[in-house]
Amino acid sequence: MPMSLYGFDHKLIKELKQISAKMELKGALFEVAVSGGIDSISLLNSLAQLQKMFGYSLRVVHIHHGETRSKKQLEYRDQAWKLCRSFCKKIELPFVS
C-alpha cells in the first residue's frame, strides 16, 4: 500500500544513494530491528517503499528494550509484537522474533 514520500523519505533516499555509491545495494539483504514503536514502524515503512528503487531486500527482526516484570509492560510488548507481525504480513516482509 504505497504512500507518498515525505521529507524524511527524501533524506533517506539521499542517504541510500550515498551508501550505494560505496557498495552495491541491489540484491543486498538488510535486517531491520523493529520494536513496534512509531519511529521504528515509520522507518520500516519508508525502507519497504524504497526497496524497488534500490533493489535491496528486507527482513524484519522484532526486538524489545530490556527485561521487565511489569504486567502492563509485558502486555504492551505483546501488543507491539503483534503489531510488527501484522504489519510485516500486510506489506509482505519476512518477520522473525
Tab-separated table of C-alpha atoms in Angstrom:
chain	number	residue	atom	x	y	z
A	1	MET	CA	0.000	0.000	0.000
A	2	PRO	CA	2.304	2.776	-1.261
A	3	MET	CA	2.127	6.146	0.414
A	4	SER	CA	3.502	9.459	-0.819
A	5	LEU	CA	7.054	10.388	0.045
A	6	TYR	CA	7.637	12.917	2.806
A	7	GLY	CA	10.681	14.916	3.887
A	8	PHE	CA	12.098	12.009	5.870
A	9	ASP	CA	11.823	9.740	2.858
A	10	HIS	CA	13.749	12.209	0.716
A	11	LYS	CA	16.525	12.335	3.335
A	12	LEU	CA	16.545	8.536	3.437
A	13	ILE	CA	16.826	8.389	-0.364
A	14	LYS	CA	19.799	10.755	-0.207
A	15	GLU	CA	21.498	8.540	2.405
A	16	LEU	CA	20.804	5.368	0.426
A	17	LYS	CA	22.253	6.974	-2.709
A	18	GLN	CA	25.420	7.818	-0.781
A	19	ILE	CA	25.646	4.252	0.517
A	20	SER	CA	25.040	2.833	-2.962
A	21	ALA	CA	27.969	4.883	-4.251
A	22	LYS	CA	30.205	2.918	-1.860
A	23	MET	CA	28.603	-0.521	-2.097
A	24	GLU	CA	26.091	-2.353	-4.277
A	25	LEU	CA	22.630	-2.274	-2.726
A	26	LYS	CA	20.967	-4.307	-5.479
A	27	GLY	CA	20.494	-7.814	-4.114
A	28	ALA	CA	21.573	-6.857	-0.577
A	29	LEU	CA	19.571	-8.132	2.406
A	30	PHE	CA	19.052	-5.743	5.301
A	31	GLU	CA	17.739	-6.831	8.659
A	32	VAL	CA	15.733	-4.072	10.283
A	33	ALA	CA	15.269	-4.140	14.060
A	34	VAL	CA	11.725	-3.035	14.894
A	35	SER	CA	10.257	-2.605	18.381
A	36	GLY	CA	6.713	-1.732	17.364
A	37	GLY	CA	7.060	1.923	18.309
A	38	ILE	CA	6.038	4.604	15.852
A	39	ASP	CA	9.635	5.527	14.984
A	40	SER	CA	10.727	2.016	14.031
A	41	ILE	CA	7.478	1.254	12.185
A	42	SER	CA	7.822	4.521	10.249
A	43	LEU	CA	11.413	3.717	9.292
A	44	LEU	CA	10.383	0.216	8.237
A	45	ASN	CA	7.554	1.608	6.112
A	46	SER	CA	9.932	4.001	4.359
A	47	LEU	CA	12.579	1.325	3.768
A	48	ALA	CA	9.904	-1.031	2.414
A	49	GLN	CA	8.689	1.602	-0.043
A	50	LEU	CA	12.221	2.191	-1.317
A	51	GLN	CA	13.111	-1.477	-1.896
A	52	LYS	CA	12.259	-1.447	-5.588
A	53	MET	CA	14.110	1.799	-6.216
A	54	PHE	CA	17.369	0.449	-4.744
A	55	GLY	CA	16.913	-3.303	-5.296
A	56	TYR	CA	17.550	-4.480	-1.745
A	57	SER	CA	15.518	-6.910	0.351
A	58	LEU	CA	14.373	-6.557	3.942
A	59	ARG	CA	13.893	-8.948	6.813
A	60	VAL	CA	12.292	-7.598	9.975
A	61	VAL	CA	13.594	-8.602	13.382
A	62	HIS	CA	11.368	-7.761	16.336
A	63	ILE	CA	13.189	-6.547	19.442
A	64	HIS	CA	12.162	-5.293	22.844
A	65	HIS	CA	14.013	-2.989	25.195
A	66	GLY	CA	15.245	-4.883	28.256
A	67	GLU	CA	13.797	-7.126	30.917
A	68	THR	CA	10.664	-6.322	32.887
A	69	ARG	CA	8.393	-7.908	35.454
A	70	SER	CA	5.666	-5.327	34.980
A	71	LYS	CA	2.442	-6.921	33.765
A	72	LYS	CA	1.479	-3.698	31.997
A	73	GLN	CA	4.839	-3.528	30.210
A	74	LEU	CA	4.591	-7.203	29.206
A	75	GLU	CA	1.120	-6.577	27.753
A	76	TYR	CA	2.458	-3.569	25.823
A	77	ARG	CA	5.309	-5.672	24.432
A	78	ASP	CA	2.881	-8.372	23.354
A	79	GLN	CA	0.782	-5.765	21.532
A	80	ALA	CA	3.914	-4.297	19.902
A	81	TRP	CA	4.987	-7.783	18.742
A	82	LYS	CA	1.541	-8.409	17.236
A	83	LEU	CA	1.621	-5.012	15.514
A	84	CYS	CA	5.031	-5.772	13.980
A	85	ARG	CA	3.944	-9.224	12.845
A	86	SER	CA	0.693	-7.997	11.273
A	87	PHE	CA	2.384	-5.002	9.601
A	88	CYS	CA	5.022	-7.280	8.057
A	89	LYS	CA	2.337	-9.662	6.850
A	90	LYS	CA	0.431	-6.741	5.307
A	91	ILE	CA	3.459	-5.456	3.404
A	92	GLU	CA	4.739	-8.973	2.702
A	93	LEU	CA	8.075	-8.861	4.506
A	94	PRO	CA	9.742	-11.750	6.354
A	95	PHE	CA	9.389	-11.409	10.139
A	96	VAL	CA	11.457	-13.049	12.858
A	97	SER	CA	11.404	-12.594	16.589
